[in-house]
Amino acid sequence: MTAPVWNDRRVTENSVLRDPVNASLAGPHARFRDARGRIQRYHPDVSVFFGHPRELTPQDYADVADLAETNGTVLLRDRATPLPDGWTVIERIGLVQYDGSAVETAAEPEAVRLTAADVPEMTALVERTKPGPFLPRTIELGTYLGIRDGDGALIAMAGERMHPVGWTEISAVCTAPEARGRGLASRLIRAVAHGIRARGEIPFLHTSDDNPARRLYDAMGFSLTSTVPLEVVRVGPER
C-alpha cells in the first residue's frame, strides 16, 4: 500500500479534501447515502464511491461487503490495513486531486444545461470517451453542461460530482473524438467552475496520475493537492 502524498498546505489533517466522499455524504449529498456502521457509500445508481476509515477493522470490512456492488466489487481509497482473506485487488491507480482556486472561470454561451432526459445521450458519450463512472442517476449530483453540434448531437460535457461543504468537484469531462482540438473541454470546465464560484464554493477535481488531461488542468491553473492510491477490490466469496 502506497502512502498518500499531500502537496497543498491548505489540505490539513481536518480538511474535507482529505476525505471528500465521507465529507460529501455527511453534508450536501446525505440524501444519496447508504451506510453500515462506519462505512458509507453513494446509492449504487448514483455513484460508485465508498467512504471508509483508512484503517478498517474486520467489522468495517464486513460492512463494506454488505454494501458491495452486485458483482462483488468496491472502490477503496487510501486503504491502510490488509484486505481480508479471499479479497482481491483488481486494479490500482494513483488518484490525483486538484484545487481550482486559481482557475479563471467564464460562462459558456454555447453550453446548455443537461437534464434527466439527456442521460441516454450522456451515457453514450461517456461510453465512447471513458472519462470515468457515469450512472443512471449521476446527473442528480449537480449541474451538468453540454455542447451540441449543428445537428443537435451531444459532443462534449462536464458536470459536478462530490460536494464537500465549501467545495464542488468537476467531473465527467469528455469530448467526442470528432470534436477534439476545439477547446471544448476547457470551455466547459471554466463554465462549470463559474457556476460553482457563483455559489461561493471552490472547484476541485480528480483524475488518474497517468491521464494526459493533467497537462490541460495544469495549464488552466489547477494546483495539485494530493496523490493517493485508489483500488478496485473484489470482495471475497464469504460475503
Coordinates of C-alpha atoms in Angstrom, one line a residue:
M1 CA 0.0 0.0 0.0
T2 CA 1.4 3.4 -1.0
A3 CA 1.3 6.3 1.4
P4 CA -0.7 9.3 0.4
V5 CA 1.2 12.5 -0.7
W6 CA -0.3 15.8 0.3
N7 CA 1.0 18.8 -1.8
D8 CA -1.2 21.7 -0.6
R9 CA -0.7 23.3 2.8
R10 CA -4.4 24.0 2.9
V11 CA -5.2 20.3 2.9
T12 CA -4.7 20.0 6.6
E13 CA -5.5 17.0 8.8
N14 CA -9.1 18.1 9.1
S15 CA -9.7 19.4 5.6
V16 CA -12.7 18.0 3.8
L17 CA -10.5 17.4 0.7
R18 CA -8.6 14.6 2.6
D19 CA -11.8 12.5 2.5
P20 CA -14.2 14.1 0.1
V21 CA -16.5 11.1 -0.2
N22 CA -17.3 11.0 3.6
A23 CA -17.5 14.8 3.7
S24 CA -20.0 14.9 0.8
L25 CA -22.2 12.1 2.2
A26 CA -22.2 13.7 5.7
G27 CA -23.2 17.0 4.2
P28 CA -24.8 18.2 0.9
H29 CA -25.1 14.6 -0.5
A30 CA -26.6 13.0 2.6
R31 CA -29.8 12.1 0.6
F32 CA -27.7 9.8 -1.6
R33 CA -26.2 7.9 1.4
D34 CA -26.3 4.2 2.1
A35 CA -24.5 3.2 5.3
R36 CA -23.5 0.3 7.6
G37 CA -21.6 1.2 10.7
R38 CA -18.6 3.3 9.8
I39 CA -18.9 2.6 6.1
Q40 CA -21.0 4.7 3.8
R41 CA -21.4 4.8 0.0
Y42 CA -23.4 6.6 -2.7
H43 CA -26.5 4.8 -3.8
P44 CA -25.5 2.3 -6.5
D45 CA -27.5 4.2 -9.2
V46 CA -25.8 7.5 -8.3
S47 CA -22.0 6.8 -7.9
V48 CA -19.5 4.0 -7.2
F49 CA -17.7 5.7 -4.4
F50 CA -17.3 4.5 -0.8
G51 CA -16.5 6.4 2.3
H52 CA -14.4 4.5 4.9
P53 CA -11.7 4.9 7.5
R54 CA -8.1 4.4 6.4
E55 CA -7.7 1.7 9.0
L56 CA -10.5 -0.8 8.5
T57 CA -11.5 -3.3 11.2
P58 CA -12.9 -6.8 10.5
Q59 CA -16.4 -5.3 11.2
D60 CA -15.7 -2.5 8.7
Y61 CA -14.8 -5.0 6.0
A62 CA -18.0 -6.9 6.8
D63 CA -20.0 -3.7 6.3
V64 CA -18.1 -2.9 3.1
A65 CA -19.1 -6.4 1.8
D66 CA -22.7 -5.7 2.8
L67 CA -22.7 -2.6 0.7
A68 CA -20.8 -4.0 -2.3
E69 CA -22.0 -3.9 -5.9
T70 CA -23.9 -6.9 -7.1
N71 CA -20.8 -8.0 -8.9
G72 CA -18.9 -8.0 -5.6
T73 CA -16.6 -5.1 -6.3
V74 CA -15.9 -2.0 -4.2
L75 CA -13.7 1.1 -4.5
L76 CA -11.3 1.7 -1.6
R77 CA -9.4 4.9 -1.3
D78 CA -6.1 5.2 0.6
R79 CA -6.5 1.9 2.5
A80 CA -4.0 1.4 5.3
T81 CA -4.9 -2.1 6.5
P82 CA -4.6 -5.6 4.9
L83 CA -7.6 -7.0 3.0
P84 CA -9.4 -10.0 4.4
D85 CA -8.6 -13.4 3.1
G86 CA -10.2 -14.0 -0.3
W87 CA -10.4 -10.4 -1.2
T88 CA -8.5 -9.3 -4.4
V89 CA -7.2 -6.0 -5.8
I90 CA -8.4 -6.0 -9.4
E91 CA -6.9 -2.6 -10.3
R92 CA -4.9 0.1 -8.5
I93 CA -4.4 3.6 -9.7
G94 CA -2.8 6.8 -8.4
L95 CA -5.7 9.2 -7.7
V96 CA -4.6 12.8 -8.1
Q97 CA -6.6 15.7 -6.7
Y98 CA -6.5 19.3 -8.0
D99 CA -7.6 22.5 -6.3
G100 CA -9.2 25.0 -8.7
S101 CA -9.0 28.1 -6.5
A102 CA -6.8 29.9 -9.1
V103 CA -8.7 28.8 -12.3
E104 CA -10.2 31.6 -14.3
T105 CA -13.9 30.9 -14.9
A106 CA -16.3 32.1 -17.5
A107 CA -19.8 31.4 -18.7
E108 CA -20.0 29.5 -21.9
P109 CA -22.7 30.8 -24.4
E110 CA -22.8 27.5 -26.4
A111 CA -23.4 25.4 -23.3
V112 CA -26.8 24.0 -22.4
R113 CA -27.9 22.6 -19.1
L114 CA -28.4 18.8 -19.4
T115 CA -31.3 17.1 -17.7
A116 CA -32.5 13.6 -16.9
A117 CA -33.9 13.4 -20.5
D118 CA -30.4 13.7 -21.8
V119 CA -29.0 10.9 -19.7
P120 CA -29.1 8.2 -22.5
E121 CA -27.1 10.5 -24.8
M122 CA -24.7 11.5 -22.0
T123 CA -24.2 7.8 -21.2
A124 CA -23.4 7.1 -24.8
L125 CA -20.8 9.9 -24.9
V126 CA -19.2 8.5 -21.7
E127 CA -19.0 5.0 -23.2
R128 CA -17.2 6.4 -26.2
T129 CA -14.7 8.6 -24.3
K130 CA -14.2 6.8 -20.9
P131 CA -13.9 9.8 -18.5
G132 CA -14.9 7.7 -15.5
P133 CA -18.1 6.3 -14.0
F134 CA -21.4 7.8 -15.0
L135 CA -24.5 6.1 -13.8
P136 CA -28.3 6.5 -14.4
R137 CA -28.7 9.0 -11.5
T138 CA -25.2 10.6 -11.5
I139 CA -26.8 13.7 -13.0
E140 CA -28.7 14.3 -9.7
L141 CA -25.4 15.2 -8.0
G142 CA -25.2 18.6 -9.5
T143 CA -25.2 20.8 -12.7
Y144 CA -24.2 19.2 -16.0
L145 CA -23.4 21.3 -19.0
G146 CA -23.1 20.1 -22.6
I147 CA -22.3 21.4 -26.1
R148 CA -24.1 20.1 -29.1
D149 CA -23.1 20.2 -32.8
G150 CA -25.1 21.7 -35.7
D151 CA -27.2 18.5 -35.9
G152 CA -28.0 18.6 -32.2
A153 CA -25.8 15.7 -31.2
L154 CA -24.1 16.0 -27.8
I155 CA -20.3 16.3 -28.5
A156 CA -18.9 17.5 -25.1
M157 CA -20.0 17.7 -21.5
A158 CA -18.8 18.3 -17.9
G159 CA -20.6 18.4 -14.6
E160 CA -20.5 18.3 -10.8
R161 CA -19.9 15.2 -8.6
M162 CA -18.7 15.2 -5.0
H163 CA -19.8 18.1 -2.8
P164 CA -18.0 18.6 0.5
V165 CA -19.1 21.7 2.3
G166 CA -17.5 24.7 0.5
W167 CA -16.2 22.7 -2.4
T168 CA -17.6 21.1 -5.6
E169 CA -15.9 18.5 -7.8
I170 CA -15.8 18.9 -11.6
S171 CA -16.3 15.6 -13.2
A172 CA -17.3 13.7 -16.4
V173 CA -15.3 16.0 -18.6
C174 CA -15.4 14.5 -22.1
T175 CA -15.4 15.4 -25.8
A176 CA -16.3 13.2 -28.7
P177 CA -13.3 12.2 -30.8
E178 CA -14.5 14.1 -33.9
A179 CA -14.9 17.3 -31.9
R180 CA -11.5 17.4 -30.2
G181 CA -9.0 20.1 -30.7
R182 CA -11.5 23.0 -30.4
G183 CA -11.0 23.7 -26.7
L184 CA -14.5 22.4 -25.7
A185 CA -13.3 20.7 -22.6
S186 CA -11.5 23.7 -21.2
R187 CA -14.6 25.9 -22.0
L188 CA -16.9 23.6 -20.2
I189 CA -14.6 23.2 -17.2
R190 CA -14.5 27.0 -16.9
A191 CA -18.3 27.2 -17.3
V192 CA -18.9 24.6 -14.6
A193 CA -16.4 26.3 -12.3
H194 CA -18.2 29.6 -13.0
G195 CA -21.4 28.2 -11.5
I196 CA -19.5 26.7 -8.5
R197 CA -17.9 30.1 -7.8
A198 CA -21.3 31.8 -8.1
R199 CA -22.4 29.8 -5.1
G200 CA -19.4 30.9 -3.1
E201 CA -17.7 27.5 -3.4
I202 CA -14.3 26.3 -4.8
P203 CA -14.0 23.9 -7.7
F204 CA -11.7 20.8 -7.5
L205 CA -11.3 17.7 -9.5
H206 CA -9.8 14.2 -9.5
T207 CA -8.1 12.2 -12.3
S208 CA -5.6 9.3 -12.6
D209 CA -1.9 10.1 -12.3
D210 CA -1.3 8.9 -15.9
N211 CA -4.1 10.8 -17.5
P212 CA -2.8 13.1 -20.3
A213 CA -5.6 15.6 -19.4
R214 CA -3.3 16.6 -16.4
R215 CA -1.5 18.9 -18.9
L216 CA -4.7 20.7 -19.5
Y217 CA -5.5 21.1 -15.8
D218 CA -2.0 22.4 -15.1
A219 CA -2.3 24.9 -17.9
M220 CA -5.7 26.1 -16.7
G221 CA -4.2 26.9 -13.2
F222 CA -5.4 23.9 -11.2
S223 CA -2.9 23.1 -8.4
L224 CA -2.1 19.5 -7.3
T225 CA -3.2 18.8 -3.7
S226 CA -2.7 15.1 -3.3
T227 CA -1.9 11.7 -4.8
V228 CA -3.5 8.7 -3.1
P229 CA -4.0 5.1 -4.0
L230 CA -7.4 4.0 -5.3
E231 CA -8.2 0.3 -5.6
V232 CA -10.9 -1.7 -7.3
V233 CA -11.4 -4.6 -5.0
R234 CA -13.3 -7.8 -5.4
V235 CA -15.0 -8.9 -2.2
G236 CA -14.2 -12.5 -1.1
P237 CA -16.6 -15.4 -1.6
E238 CA -17.5 -15.4 2.1
R239 CA -19.7 -12.3 1.7

